[in-house]
XYZ file of C-alpha atoms in Angstrom:
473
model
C 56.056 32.300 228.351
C 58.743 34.677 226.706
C 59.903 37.729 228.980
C 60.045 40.772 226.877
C 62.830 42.892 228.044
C 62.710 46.815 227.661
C 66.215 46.989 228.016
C 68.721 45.713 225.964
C 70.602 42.779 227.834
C 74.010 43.860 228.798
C 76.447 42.509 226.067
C 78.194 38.629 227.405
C 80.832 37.445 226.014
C 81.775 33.665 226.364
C 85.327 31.029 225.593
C 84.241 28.696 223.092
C 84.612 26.108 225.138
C 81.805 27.677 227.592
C 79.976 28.331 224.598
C 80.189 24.368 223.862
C 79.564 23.420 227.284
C 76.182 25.571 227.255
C 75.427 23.912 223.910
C 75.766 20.567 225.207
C 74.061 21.483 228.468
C 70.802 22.669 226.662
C 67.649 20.452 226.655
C 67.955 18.197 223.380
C 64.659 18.070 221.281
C 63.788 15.315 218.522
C 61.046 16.057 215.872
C 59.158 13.672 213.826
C 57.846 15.830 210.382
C 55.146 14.240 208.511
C 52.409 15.439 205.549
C 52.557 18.443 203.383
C 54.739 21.195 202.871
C 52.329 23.288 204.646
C 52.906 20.978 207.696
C 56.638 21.217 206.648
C 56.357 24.895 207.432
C 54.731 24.559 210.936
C 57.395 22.004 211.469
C 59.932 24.673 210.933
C 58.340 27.517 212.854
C 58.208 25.208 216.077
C 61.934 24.657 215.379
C 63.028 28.037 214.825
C 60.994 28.894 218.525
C 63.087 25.948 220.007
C 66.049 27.391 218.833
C 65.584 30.825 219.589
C 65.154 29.851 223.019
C 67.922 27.787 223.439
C 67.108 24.232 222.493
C 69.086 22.060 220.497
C 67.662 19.343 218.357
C 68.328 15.548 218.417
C 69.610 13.076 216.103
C 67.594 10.173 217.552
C 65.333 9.226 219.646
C 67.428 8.430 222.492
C 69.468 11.444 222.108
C 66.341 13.378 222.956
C 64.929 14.655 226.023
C 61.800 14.775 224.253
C 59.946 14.598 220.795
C 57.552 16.277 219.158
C 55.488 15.018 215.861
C 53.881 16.915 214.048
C 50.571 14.536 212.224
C 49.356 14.825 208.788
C 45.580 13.416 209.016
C 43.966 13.779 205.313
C 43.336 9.920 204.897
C 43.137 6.806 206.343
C 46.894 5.759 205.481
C 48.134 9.193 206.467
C 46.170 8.672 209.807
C 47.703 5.237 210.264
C 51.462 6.567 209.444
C 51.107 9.214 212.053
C 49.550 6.898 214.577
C 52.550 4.574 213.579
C 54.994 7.156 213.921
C 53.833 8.102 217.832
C 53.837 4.554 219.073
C 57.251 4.640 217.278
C 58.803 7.151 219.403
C 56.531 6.382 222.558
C 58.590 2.899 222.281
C 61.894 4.607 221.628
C 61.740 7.470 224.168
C 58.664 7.734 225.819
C 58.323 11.934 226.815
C 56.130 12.398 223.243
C 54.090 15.745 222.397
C 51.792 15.881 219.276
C 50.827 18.325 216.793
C 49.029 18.763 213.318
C 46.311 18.222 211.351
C 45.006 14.741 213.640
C 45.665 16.534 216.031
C 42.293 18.079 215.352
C 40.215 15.344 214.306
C 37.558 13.027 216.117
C 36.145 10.156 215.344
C 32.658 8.912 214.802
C 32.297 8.883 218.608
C 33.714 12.356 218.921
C 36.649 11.216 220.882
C 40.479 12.310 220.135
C 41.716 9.639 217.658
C 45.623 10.295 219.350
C 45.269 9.942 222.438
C 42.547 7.256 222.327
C 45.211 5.161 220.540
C 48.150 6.335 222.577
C 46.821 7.404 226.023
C 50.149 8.534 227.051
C 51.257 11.495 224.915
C 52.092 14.389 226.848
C 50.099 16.478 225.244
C 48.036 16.909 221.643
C 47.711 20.031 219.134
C 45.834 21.084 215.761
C 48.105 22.367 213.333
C 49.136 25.448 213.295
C 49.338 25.845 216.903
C 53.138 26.748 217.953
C 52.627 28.506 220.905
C 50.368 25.626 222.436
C 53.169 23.539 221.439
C 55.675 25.825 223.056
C 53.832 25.959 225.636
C 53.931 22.313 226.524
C 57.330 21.909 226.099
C 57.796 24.737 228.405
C 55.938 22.465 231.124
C 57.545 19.392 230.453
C 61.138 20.076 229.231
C 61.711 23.964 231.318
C 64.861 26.439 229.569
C 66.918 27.806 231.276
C 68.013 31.235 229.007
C 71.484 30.870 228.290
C 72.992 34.291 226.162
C 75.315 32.149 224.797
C 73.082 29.945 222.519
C 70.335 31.916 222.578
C 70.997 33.056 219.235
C 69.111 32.570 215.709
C 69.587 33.466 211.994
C 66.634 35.719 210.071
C 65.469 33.121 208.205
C 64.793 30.373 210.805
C 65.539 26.899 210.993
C 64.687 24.989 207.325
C 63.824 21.585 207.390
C 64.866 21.957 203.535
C 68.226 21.595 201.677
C 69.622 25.194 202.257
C 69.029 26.216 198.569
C 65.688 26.223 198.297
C 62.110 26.861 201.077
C 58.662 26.739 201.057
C 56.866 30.181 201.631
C 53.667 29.759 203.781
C 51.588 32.904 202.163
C 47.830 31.796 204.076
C 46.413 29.490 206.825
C 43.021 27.622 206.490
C 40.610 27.251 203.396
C 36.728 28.641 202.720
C 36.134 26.258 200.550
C 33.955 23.535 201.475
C 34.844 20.633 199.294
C 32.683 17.323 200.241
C 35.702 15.125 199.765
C 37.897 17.170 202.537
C 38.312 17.949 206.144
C 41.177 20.431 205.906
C 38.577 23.482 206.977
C 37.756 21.455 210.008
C 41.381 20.767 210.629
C 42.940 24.511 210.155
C 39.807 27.085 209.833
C 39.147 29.603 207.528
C 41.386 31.113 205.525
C 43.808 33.550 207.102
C 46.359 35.569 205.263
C 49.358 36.627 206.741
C 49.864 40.229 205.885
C 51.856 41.167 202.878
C 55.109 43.325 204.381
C 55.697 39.833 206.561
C 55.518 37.592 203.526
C 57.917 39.757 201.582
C 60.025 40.404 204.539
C 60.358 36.331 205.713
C 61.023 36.085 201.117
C 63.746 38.581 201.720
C 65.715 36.742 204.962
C 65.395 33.661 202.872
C 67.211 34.787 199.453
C 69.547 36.931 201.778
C 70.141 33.179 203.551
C 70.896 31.872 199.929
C 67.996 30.132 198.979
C 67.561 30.168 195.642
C 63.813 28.942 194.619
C 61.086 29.841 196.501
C 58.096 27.622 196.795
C 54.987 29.180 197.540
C 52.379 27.318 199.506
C 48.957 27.577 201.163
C 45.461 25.699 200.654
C 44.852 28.526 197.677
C 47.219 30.818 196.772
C 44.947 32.252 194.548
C 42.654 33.458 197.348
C 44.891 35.453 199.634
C 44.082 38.204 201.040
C 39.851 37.431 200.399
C 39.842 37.204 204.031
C 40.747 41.367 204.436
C 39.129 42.411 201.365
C 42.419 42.868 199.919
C 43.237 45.697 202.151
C 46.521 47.999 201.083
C 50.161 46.828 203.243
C 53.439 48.799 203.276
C 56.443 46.972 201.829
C 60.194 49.302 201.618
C 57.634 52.135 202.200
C 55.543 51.627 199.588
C 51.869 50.469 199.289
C 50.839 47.134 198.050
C 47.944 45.060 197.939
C 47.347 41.656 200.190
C 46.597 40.055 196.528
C 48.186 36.958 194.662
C 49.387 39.239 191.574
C 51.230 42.022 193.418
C 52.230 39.663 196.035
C 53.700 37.634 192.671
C 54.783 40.881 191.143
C 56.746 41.849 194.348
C 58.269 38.496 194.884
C 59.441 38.518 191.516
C 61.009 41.629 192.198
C 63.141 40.436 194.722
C 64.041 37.118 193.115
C 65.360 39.099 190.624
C 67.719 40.474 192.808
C 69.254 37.624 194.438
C 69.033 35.299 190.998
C 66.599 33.299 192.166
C 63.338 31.625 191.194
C 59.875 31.706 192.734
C 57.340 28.453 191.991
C 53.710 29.206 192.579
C 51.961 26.250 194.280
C 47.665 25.051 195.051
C 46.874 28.099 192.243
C 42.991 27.746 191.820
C 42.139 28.901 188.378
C 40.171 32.223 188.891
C 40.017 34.471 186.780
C 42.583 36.704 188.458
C 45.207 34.114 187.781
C 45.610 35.066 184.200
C 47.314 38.568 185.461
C 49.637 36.214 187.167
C 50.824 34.570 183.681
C 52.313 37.994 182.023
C 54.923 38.175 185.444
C 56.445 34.620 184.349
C 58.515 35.789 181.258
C 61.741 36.834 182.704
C 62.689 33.567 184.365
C 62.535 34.780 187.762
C 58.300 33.647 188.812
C 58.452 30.656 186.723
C 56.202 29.417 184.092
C 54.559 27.130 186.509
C 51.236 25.959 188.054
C 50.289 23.584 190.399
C 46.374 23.352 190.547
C 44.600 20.853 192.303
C 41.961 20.938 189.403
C 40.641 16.854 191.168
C 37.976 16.152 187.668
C 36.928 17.494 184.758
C 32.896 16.506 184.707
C 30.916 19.175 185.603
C 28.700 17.069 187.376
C 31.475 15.470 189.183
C 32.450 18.737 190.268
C 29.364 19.636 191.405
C 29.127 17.039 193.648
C 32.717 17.737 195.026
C 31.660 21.336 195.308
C 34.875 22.676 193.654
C 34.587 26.459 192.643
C 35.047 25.819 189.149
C 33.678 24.105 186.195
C 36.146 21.636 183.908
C 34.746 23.958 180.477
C 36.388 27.250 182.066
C 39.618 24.808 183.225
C 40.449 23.873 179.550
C 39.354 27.049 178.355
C 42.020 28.988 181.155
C 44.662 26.315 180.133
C 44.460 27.130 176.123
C 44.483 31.079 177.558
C 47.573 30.935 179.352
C 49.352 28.565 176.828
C 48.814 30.824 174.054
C 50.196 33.678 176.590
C 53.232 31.446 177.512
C 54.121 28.590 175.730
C 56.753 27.432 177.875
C 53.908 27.160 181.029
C 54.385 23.710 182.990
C 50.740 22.644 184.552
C 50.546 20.236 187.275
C 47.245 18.601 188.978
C 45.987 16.706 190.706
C 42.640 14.225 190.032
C 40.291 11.494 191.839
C 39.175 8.540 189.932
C 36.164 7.110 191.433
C 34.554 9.602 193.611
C 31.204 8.611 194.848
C 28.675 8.500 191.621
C 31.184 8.971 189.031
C 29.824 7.015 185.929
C 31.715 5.493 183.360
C 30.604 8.188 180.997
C 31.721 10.797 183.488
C 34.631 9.146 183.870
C 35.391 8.930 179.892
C 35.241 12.769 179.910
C 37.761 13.456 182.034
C 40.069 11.084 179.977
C 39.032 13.070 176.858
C 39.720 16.167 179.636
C 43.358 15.104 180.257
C 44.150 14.138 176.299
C 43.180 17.862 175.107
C 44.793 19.643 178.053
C 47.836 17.907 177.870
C 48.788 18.355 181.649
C 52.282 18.441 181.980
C 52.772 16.956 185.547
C 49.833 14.738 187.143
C 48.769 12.742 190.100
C 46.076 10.464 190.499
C 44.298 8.732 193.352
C 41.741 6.804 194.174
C 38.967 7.883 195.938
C 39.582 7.236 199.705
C 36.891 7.869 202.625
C 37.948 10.093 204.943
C 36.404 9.888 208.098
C 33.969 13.096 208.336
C 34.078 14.033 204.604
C 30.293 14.912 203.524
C 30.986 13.354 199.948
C 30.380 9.797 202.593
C 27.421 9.874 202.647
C 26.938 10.567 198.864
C 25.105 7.985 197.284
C 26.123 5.306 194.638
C 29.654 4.395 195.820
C 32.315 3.265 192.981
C 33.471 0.019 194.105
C 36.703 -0.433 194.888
C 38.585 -2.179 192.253
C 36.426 0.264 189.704
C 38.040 3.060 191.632
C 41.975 1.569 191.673
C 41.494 0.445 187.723
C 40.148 4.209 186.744
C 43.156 5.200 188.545
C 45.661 2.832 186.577
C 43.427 4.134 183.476
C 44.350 7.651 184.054
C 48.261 7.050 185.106
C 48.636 5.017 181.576
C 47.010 7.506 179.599
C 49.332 10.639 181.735
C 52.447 8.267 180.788
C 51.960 8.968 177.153
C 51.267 12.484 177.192
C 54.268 13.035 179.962
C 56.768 11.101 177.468
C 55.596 12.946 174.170
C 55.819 16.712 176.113
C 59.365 15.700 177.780
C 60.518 14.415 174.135
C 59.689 17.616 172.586
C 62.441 19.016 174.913
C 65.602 17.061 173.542
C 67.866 19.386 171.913
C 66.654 22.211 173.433
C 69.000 24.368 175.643
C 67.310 24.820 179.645
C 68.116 26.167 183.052
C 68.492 23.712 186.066
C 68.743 24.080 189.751
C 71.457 21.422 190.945
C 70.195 19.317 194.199
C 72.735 16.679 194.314
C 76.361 16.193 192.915
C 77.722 12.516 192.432
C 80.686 11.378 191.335
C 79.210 10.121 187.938
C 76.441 12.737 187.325
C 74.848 15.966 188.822
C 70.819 15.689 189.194
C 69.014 18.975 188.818
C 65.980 20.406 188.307
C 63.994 22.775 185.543
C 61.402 25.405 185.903
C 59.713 21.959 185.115
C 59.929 20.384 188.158
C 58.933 20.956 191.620
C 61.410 18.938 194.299
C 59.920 15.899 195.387
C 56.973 15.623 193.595
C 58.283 15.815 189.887
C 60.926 14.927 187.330
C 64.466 15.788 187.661
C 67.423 16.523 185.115
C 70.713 13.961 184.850
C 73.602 16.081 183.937
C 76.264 14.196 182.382
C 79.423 15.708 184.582
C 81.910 16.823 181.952
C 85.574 15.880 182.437
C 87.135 18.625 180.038
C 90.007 20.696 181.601
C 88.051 24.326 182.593
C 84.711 23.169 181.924
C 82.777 24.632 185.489
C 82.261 22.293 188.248
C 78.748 21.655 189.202
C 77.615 22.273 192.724
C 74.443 21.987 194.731
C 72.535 25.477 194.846
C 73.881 26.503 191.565
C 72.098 26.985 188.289
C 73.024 25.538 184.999
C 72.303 25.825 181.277
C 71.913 22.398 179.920
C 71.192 20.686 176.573
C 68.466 18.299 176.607
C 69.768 14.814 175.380
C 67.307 12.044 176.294
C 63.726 11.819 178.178
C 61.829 9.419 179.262
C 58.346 9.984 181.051
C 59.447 11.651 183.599
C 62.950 12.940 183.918
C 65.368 14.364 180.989
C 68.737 13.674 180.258
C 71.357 16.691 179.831
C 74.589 17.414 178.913
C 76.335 21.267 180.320
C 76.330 23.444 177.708
């Protein structure tokens, strides 16, 4: 446990070369990182603890003292590349603690699925869970506080490239969708309160980041859990609600030129307040929601909270409002009882919304989902060719929005410099998950230099169905 100190320590100060001695002397940590950004965030939280108190982090597995790995479990090849990734650094080091969402799950038997398969993991968390964590390094790898290194920036320790970081606004989900065990995995929904959201927003764009990505299972309901209850933020009141959480973030991009991306937006109502705050260029004109069909009766049987009518309806609304608006989703071809009719209408679904950014998968069991033991089963193959089905018809729609782009002039966020081209990325495009920009590097005499956390206006040249072509302006 931490010891909280009344007084202030007396002030130490140090050579560098005991400074570097106490460095090298401190317990080394490795840490394995695997699933969603929302694990990438508890991944970063445990490291910013480890740090705070001292520990240093390891390069490889045999630089380490110990590792941690922190499990994504949503489906069977998840499971099986987090079960992989233990044995891997079992074999490689052998001192091994576990955390994250299999951390929490059973199987059919009701036994722990980790250590069932790996008997001799130190220990094993749900997700989440940093002071259990802490805890059991504590046990098996003990600190020593040293005021030397016991020192740690605002903003944490990012996982991330330093120019941009995911924002973890909630924790858990009320939704009870038949096809997921998230809820079992990380509870209800819990919002973290608003002034510590804004204040964590603020230490990152101080610490230079320069898009923040917004995260949680629904960042349209936070603050549902505390009936949207009133918060102070730079002494002022403001609601724990997506649209003055938006509003306020917005705010503060603003003021350190930076953007904000909103990601997992259900489409409630509410959401269309949230469309008005994306004109400036500061909350981008950008949703990501998991919409997973389009047939009503496919929905119902997924128990999603809303109908695919009110989805295209929403779209057209928010469209109209801003016609620059990027959509991404998500969908699942063959769910359990999905006909071929069904099936049809969310094709004729995807054609008139004209999604901007999708992903498709195939229906996969996952072990405790209730949609299991729903009846009629889509067969394998049906499920994998809907799929393809789906991808082809998102290729066409993907190339003909991107080609309405060339010529126009756009704003990218440069990730990566190279000595023939810069890659970047619009309000478009989310990192990782979609397109990016190729910026021809011009050679002129006083033309600016690109560099990697820097914005640029660029003219749109080619596009294929995925990624544009540019040229700097």
């Amino acid at each position: 446990m931490l010891e909280l100190r009344r007084n202030p320590a007396p002030v130490t100060t140090a050579t560098p070369a005991e400074v570097a001695a106490a460095v090298a002397a401190a317990p080394k940590v490795g840490f394995v990182s695997l699933g969603c950004p929302k694990a990438l965030v508890d991944s970063e939280q445990i490291l910013t603890q480890l740090r705070a108190e001292g520990y240093q982090t390891a390069k490889s597995y045999d630089g380490a003292d110990l590792v941690i790995v922190n499990t994504c479990g949503f489906i069977d090849a998840a499971v099986q590349e987090s079960l992989d990734a233990i044995g891997e650094a079992l074999a490689e080091n052998g001192k091994v603690i576990v955390t994250g969402c299999l951390g929490a799950k059973k199987d059919a038997a009701g036994e722990d699925i980790i250590t069932k398969v790996h008997p001799k993991v130190l220990a094993v968390t749900g997700p989440h869970a940093m002071a259990e964590v802490m805890e059991s390094v504590h046990l098996h790898l003990p600190m020593t506080h040293n005021p030397f290194i016991d020192l740690m920036p605002d903003h944490g320790v990012k996982l991330t490239p330093k120019h941009y970081a995911y924002l973890k606004i909630s924790e858990g989900c009320n939704h009870r969708c038949s096809f997921c065990i998230i809820p079992s995995m990380r509870g209800d929904l819990v919002s973290r309160p608003i002034h510590d959201v804004l204040k964590e927003a603020e230490n990152l764009f101080k610490a230079g980041v320069k898009e923040l990505l917004v995260i949680s299972q629904d960042t349209s309901a936070y603050g549902v859990d505390v009936k949207f209850r009133t918060g102070f933020w730079n002494g002022r009141p403001i609601k724990t609600h997506m649209t003055q959480l938006t509003e306020a973030l917005g705010q503060l991009a603003r003021q350190y030129d930076a953007w904000v991306r909103l990601h997992y937006v259900y489409p409630y109502p509410h959401v269309d307040q949230v469309i008005p705050l994306m004109g400036d260029g500061h909350v981008l004109p950008y949703l990501d929601i998991p919409m997973q069909h389009a047939h009503p009766d496919v929905l119902k049987r997924m128990k999603r909270p809303a109908s695919g009518e009110k989805n295209l309806d929403r779209i057209l609304a928010w469209r109209a409002m801003n016609p620059d608006l990027t959509i991404r989703s998500t969908f699942i071809a063959g769910f359990p009882g999905e006909t071929e009719a069904e099936f049809e209408y969310l094709l004729e679904f995807l054609k008139e919304a004209q999604i901007d950014r999708l992903g498709c998968f195939a229906y996969s069991p996952v072990e405790g989902a209730t949609a299991n033991l729903l009846a009629n089963p889509v067969p394998e193959a049906v499920r994998e060719e809907r799929r393809a089905r789906v991808m082809l018809l998102q290729e066409e729609i993907s190339l003909k929005r991107l080609q309405a782009k060339v010529g126009k002039t756009i704003r990218v966020l440069i990730d990566e410099v190279t000595p023939r081209e810069a890659i970047g990325r619009s309000s478009a495009d989310a990192p990782e998950i979609d397109g990016v920009v190729h910026i021809k590097r011009s050679l002129i005499p006083g033309k600016a230099k690109l560099a990697v956390g820097q914005f640029a206006d660029v003219v749109v040249t080619k596009a294929d169905a995925h990624d544009l072509w540019a040229s700097v302006v």
